[in-house]
Short mmCIF file of C-alpha atoms in Angstrom, two decimals:
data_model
loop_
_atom_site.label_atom_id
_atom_site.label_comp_id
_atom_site.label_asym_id
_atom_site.label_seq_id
_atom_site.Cartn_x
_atom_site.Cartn_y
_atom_site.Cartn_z
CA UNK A 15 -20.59 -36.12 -64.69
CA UNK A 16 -21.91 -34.86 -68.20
CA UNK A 17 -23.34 -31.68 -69.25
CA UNK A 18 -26.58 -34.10 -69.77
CA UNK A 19 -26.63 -35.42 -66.14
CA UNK A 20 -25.92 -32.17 -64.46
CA UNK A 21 -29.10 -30.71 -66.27
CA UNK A 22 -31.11 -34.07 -65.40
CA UNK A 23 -30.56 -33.41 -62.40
CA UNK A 24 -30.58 -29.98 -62.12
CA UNK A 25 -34.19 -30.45 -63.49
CA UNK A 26 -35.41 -33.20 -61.57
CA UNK A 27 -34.30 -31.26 -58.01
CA UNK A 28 -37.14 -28.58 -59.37
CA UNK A 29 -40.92 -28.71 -58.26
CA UNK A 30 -43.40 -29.67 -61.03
CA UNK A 31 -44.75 -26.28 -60.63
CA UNK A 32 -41.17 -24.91 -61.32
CA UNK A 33 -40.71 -27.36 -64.22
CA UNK A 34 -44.37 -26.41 -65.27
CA UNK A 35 -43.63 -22.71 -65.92
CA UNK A 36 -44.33 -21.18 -61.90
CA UNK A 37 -47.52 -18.93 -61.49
CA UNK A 38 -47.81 -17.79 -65.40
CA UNK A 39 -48.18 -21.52 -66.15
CA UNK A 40 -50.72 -22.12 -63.37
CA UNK A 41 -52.12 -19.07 -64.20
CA UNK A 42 -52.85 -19.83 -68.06
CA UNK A 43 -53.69 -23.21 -67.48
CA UNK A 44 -56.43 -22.35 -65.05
CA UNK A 45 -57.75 -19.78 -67.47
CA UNK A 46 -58.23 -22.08 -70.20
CA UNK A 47 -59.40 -25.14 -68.40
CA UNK A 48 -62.40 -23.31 -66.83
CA UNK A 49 -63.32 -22.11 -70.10
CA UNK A 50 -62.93 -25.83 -71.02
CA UNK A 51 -65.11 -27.06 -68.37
CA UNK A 52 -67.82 -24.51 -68.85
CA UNK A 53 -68.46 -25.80 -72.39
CA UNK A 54 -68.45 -29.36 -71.59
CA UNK A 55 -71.92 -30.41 -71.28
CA UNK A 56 -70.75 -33.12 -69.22
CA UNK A 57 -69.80 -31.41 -66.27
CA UNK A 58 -70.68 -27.51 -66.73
CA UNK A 59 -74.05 -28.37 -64.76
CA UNK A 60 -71.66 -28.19 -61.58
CA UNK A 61 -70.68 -24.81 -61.63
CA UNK A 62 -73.65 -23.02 -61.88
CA UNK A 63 -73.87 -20.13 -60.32
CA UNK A 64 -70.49 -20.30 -58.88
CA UNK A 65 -68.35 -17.47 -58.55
CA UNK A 66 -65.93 -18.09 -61.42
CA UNK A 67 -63.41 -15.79 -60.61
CA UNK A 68 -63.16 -17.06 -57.31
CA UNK A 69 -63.23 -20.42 -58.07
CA UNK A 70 -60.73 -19.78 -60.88
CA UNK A 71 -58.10 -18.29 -57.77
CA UNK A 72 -59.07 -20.86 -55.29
CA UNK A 73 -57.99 -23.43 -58.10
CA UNK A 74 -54.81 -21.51 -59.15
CA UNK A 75 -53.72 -21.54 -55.58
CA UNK A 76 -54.43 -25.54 -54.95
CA UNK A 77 -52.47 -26.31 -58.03
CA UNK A 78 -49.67 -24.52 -56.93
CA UNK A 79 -49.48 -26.22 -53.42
CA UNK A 80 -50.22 -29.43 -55.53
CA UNK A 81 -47.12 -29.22 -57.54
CA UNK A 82 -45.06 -27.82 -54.69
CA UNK A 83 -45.28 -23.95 -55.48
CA UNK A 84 -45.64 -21.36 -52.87
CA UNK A 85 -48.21 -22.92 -50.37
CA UNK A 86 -51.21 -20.04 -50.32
CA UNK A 87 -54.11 -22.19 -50.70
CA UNK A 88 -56.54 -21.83 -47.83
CA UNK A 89 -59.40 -23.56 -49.28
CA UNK A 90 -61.83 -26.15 -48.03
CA UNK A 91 -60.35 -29.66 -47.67
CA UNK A 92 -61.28 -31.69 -50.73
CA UNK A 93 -64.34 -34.02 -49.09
CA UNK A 94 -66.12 -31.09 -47.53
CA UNK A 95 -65.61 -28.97 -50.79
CA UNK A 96 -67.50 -31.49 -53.40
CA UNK A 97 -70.19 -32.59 -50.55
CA UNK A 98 -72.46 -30.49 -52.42
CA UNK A 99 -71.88 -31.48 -55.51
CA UNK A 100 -72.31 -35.63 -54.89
CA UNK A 101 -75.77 -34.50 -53.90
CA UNK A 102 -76.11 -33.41 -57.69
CA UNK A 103 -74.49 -36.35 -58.61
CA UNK A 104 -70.96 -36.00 -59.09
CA UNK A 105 -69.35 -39.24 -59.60
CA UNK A 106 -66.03 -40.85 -61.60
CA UNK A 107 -67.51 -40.07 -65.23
CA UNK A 108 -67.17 -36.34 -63.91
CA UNK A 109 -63.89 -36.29 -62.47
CA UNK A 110 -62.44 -38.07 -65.45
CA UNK A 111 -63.85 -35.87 -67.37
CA UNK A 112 -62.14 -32.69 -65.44
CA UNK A 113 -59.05 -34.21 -65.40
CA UNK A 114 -59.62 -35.06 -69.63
CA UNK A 115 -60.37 -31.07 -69.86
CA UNK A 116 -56.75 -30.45 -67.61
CA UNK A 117 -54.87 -32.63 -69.66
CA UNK A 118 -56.35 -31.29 -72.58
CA UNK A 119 -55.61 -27.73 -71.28
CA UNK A 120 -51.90 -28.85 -70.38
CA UNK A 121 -51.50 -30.37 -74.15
CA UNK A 122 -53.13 -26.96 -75.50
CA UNK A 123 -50.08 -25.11 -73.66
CA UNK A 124 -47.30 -27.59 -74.97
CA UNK A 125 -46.53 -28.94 -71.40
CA UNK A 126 -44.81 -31.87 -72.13
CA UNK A 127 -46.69 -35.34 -72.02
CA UNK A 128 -44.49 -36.60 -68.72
CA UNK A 129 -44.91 -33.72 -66.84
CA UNK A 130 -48.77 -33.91 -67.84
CA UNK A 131 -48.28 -37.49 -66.69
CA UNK A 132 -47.70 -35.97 -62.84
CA UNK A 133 -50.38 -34.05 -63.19
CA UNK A 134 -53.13 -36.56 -63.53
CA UNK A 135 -51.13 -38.65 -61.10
CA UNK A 136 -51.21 -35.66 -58.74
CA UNK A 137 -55.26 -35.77 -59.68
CA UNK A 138 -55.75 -38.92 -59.11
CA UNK A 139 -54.49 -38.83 -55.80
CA UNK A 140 -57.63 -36.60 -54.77
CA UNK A 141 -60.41 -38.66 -56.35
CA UNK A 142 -61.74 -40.82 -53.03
CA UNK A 143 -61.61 -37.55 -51.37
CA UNK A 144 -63.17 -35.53 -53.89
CA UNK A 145 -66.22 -38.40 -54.19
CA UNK A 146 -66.59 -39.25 -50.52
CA UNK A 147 -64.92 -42.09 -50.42
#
């Protein structure tokens, strides 16, 4: 085996949160995309008066269950989370546009573009739940 194929997969045995940069990563990210969101006229409407700080930590601990950190997320399951927010409207324009802000945030913090790649995917996988679907 090469040098190059024992860090392969050295790297690809890691969690996306490990290969992210572990709770610092999560931890910037989630900083910057809120500020994101809350200047996007698109989608800020949602958060109103929301408690930002805990939202921010409620979101910093699903995204580290998401990408297989340590599992502290005690949250409400993703359909009965949003419920209140279809009733406002929420629909795919707004969820695309969170996960534009994300991978904006992600590009912002030179994650690279594959590993910003799982991310979405890892997104995506929530969207029927996060609509009501």
């Amino acid at each position: 085996m090469t040098n190059t194929q024992n860090y392969e997969d050295a790297t690809m045995s890691k969690t996306l949160y490990e290969r992210i940069g572990g709770e610092a990563a999560v931890n910037a990210a989630v900083d910057i995309f809120y500020r994101k969101v809350l200047s996007d006229h698109r989608i800020n409407r949602f958060f109103d008066n929301v408690d930002m700080e805990k939202q921010a930590a409620k979101q910093k601990a699903f995204l580290t269950m998401a990408f297989g950190g340590p599992h502290s997320y005690t949250g409400e399951d993703m359909r009965k989370g949003h419920a209140h927010l279809l009733k406002m409207g929420l629909d795919d324009s707004h969820f695309d546009a969170v996960v534009e802000n994300l991978g904006a945030t992600l590009q912002e913090l030179s994650v690279p573009q594959e590993l910003i790649a799982e991310v979405v995917a890892i997104c995506e996988t929530t969207r029927n739940d996060v609509l009501g679907r």
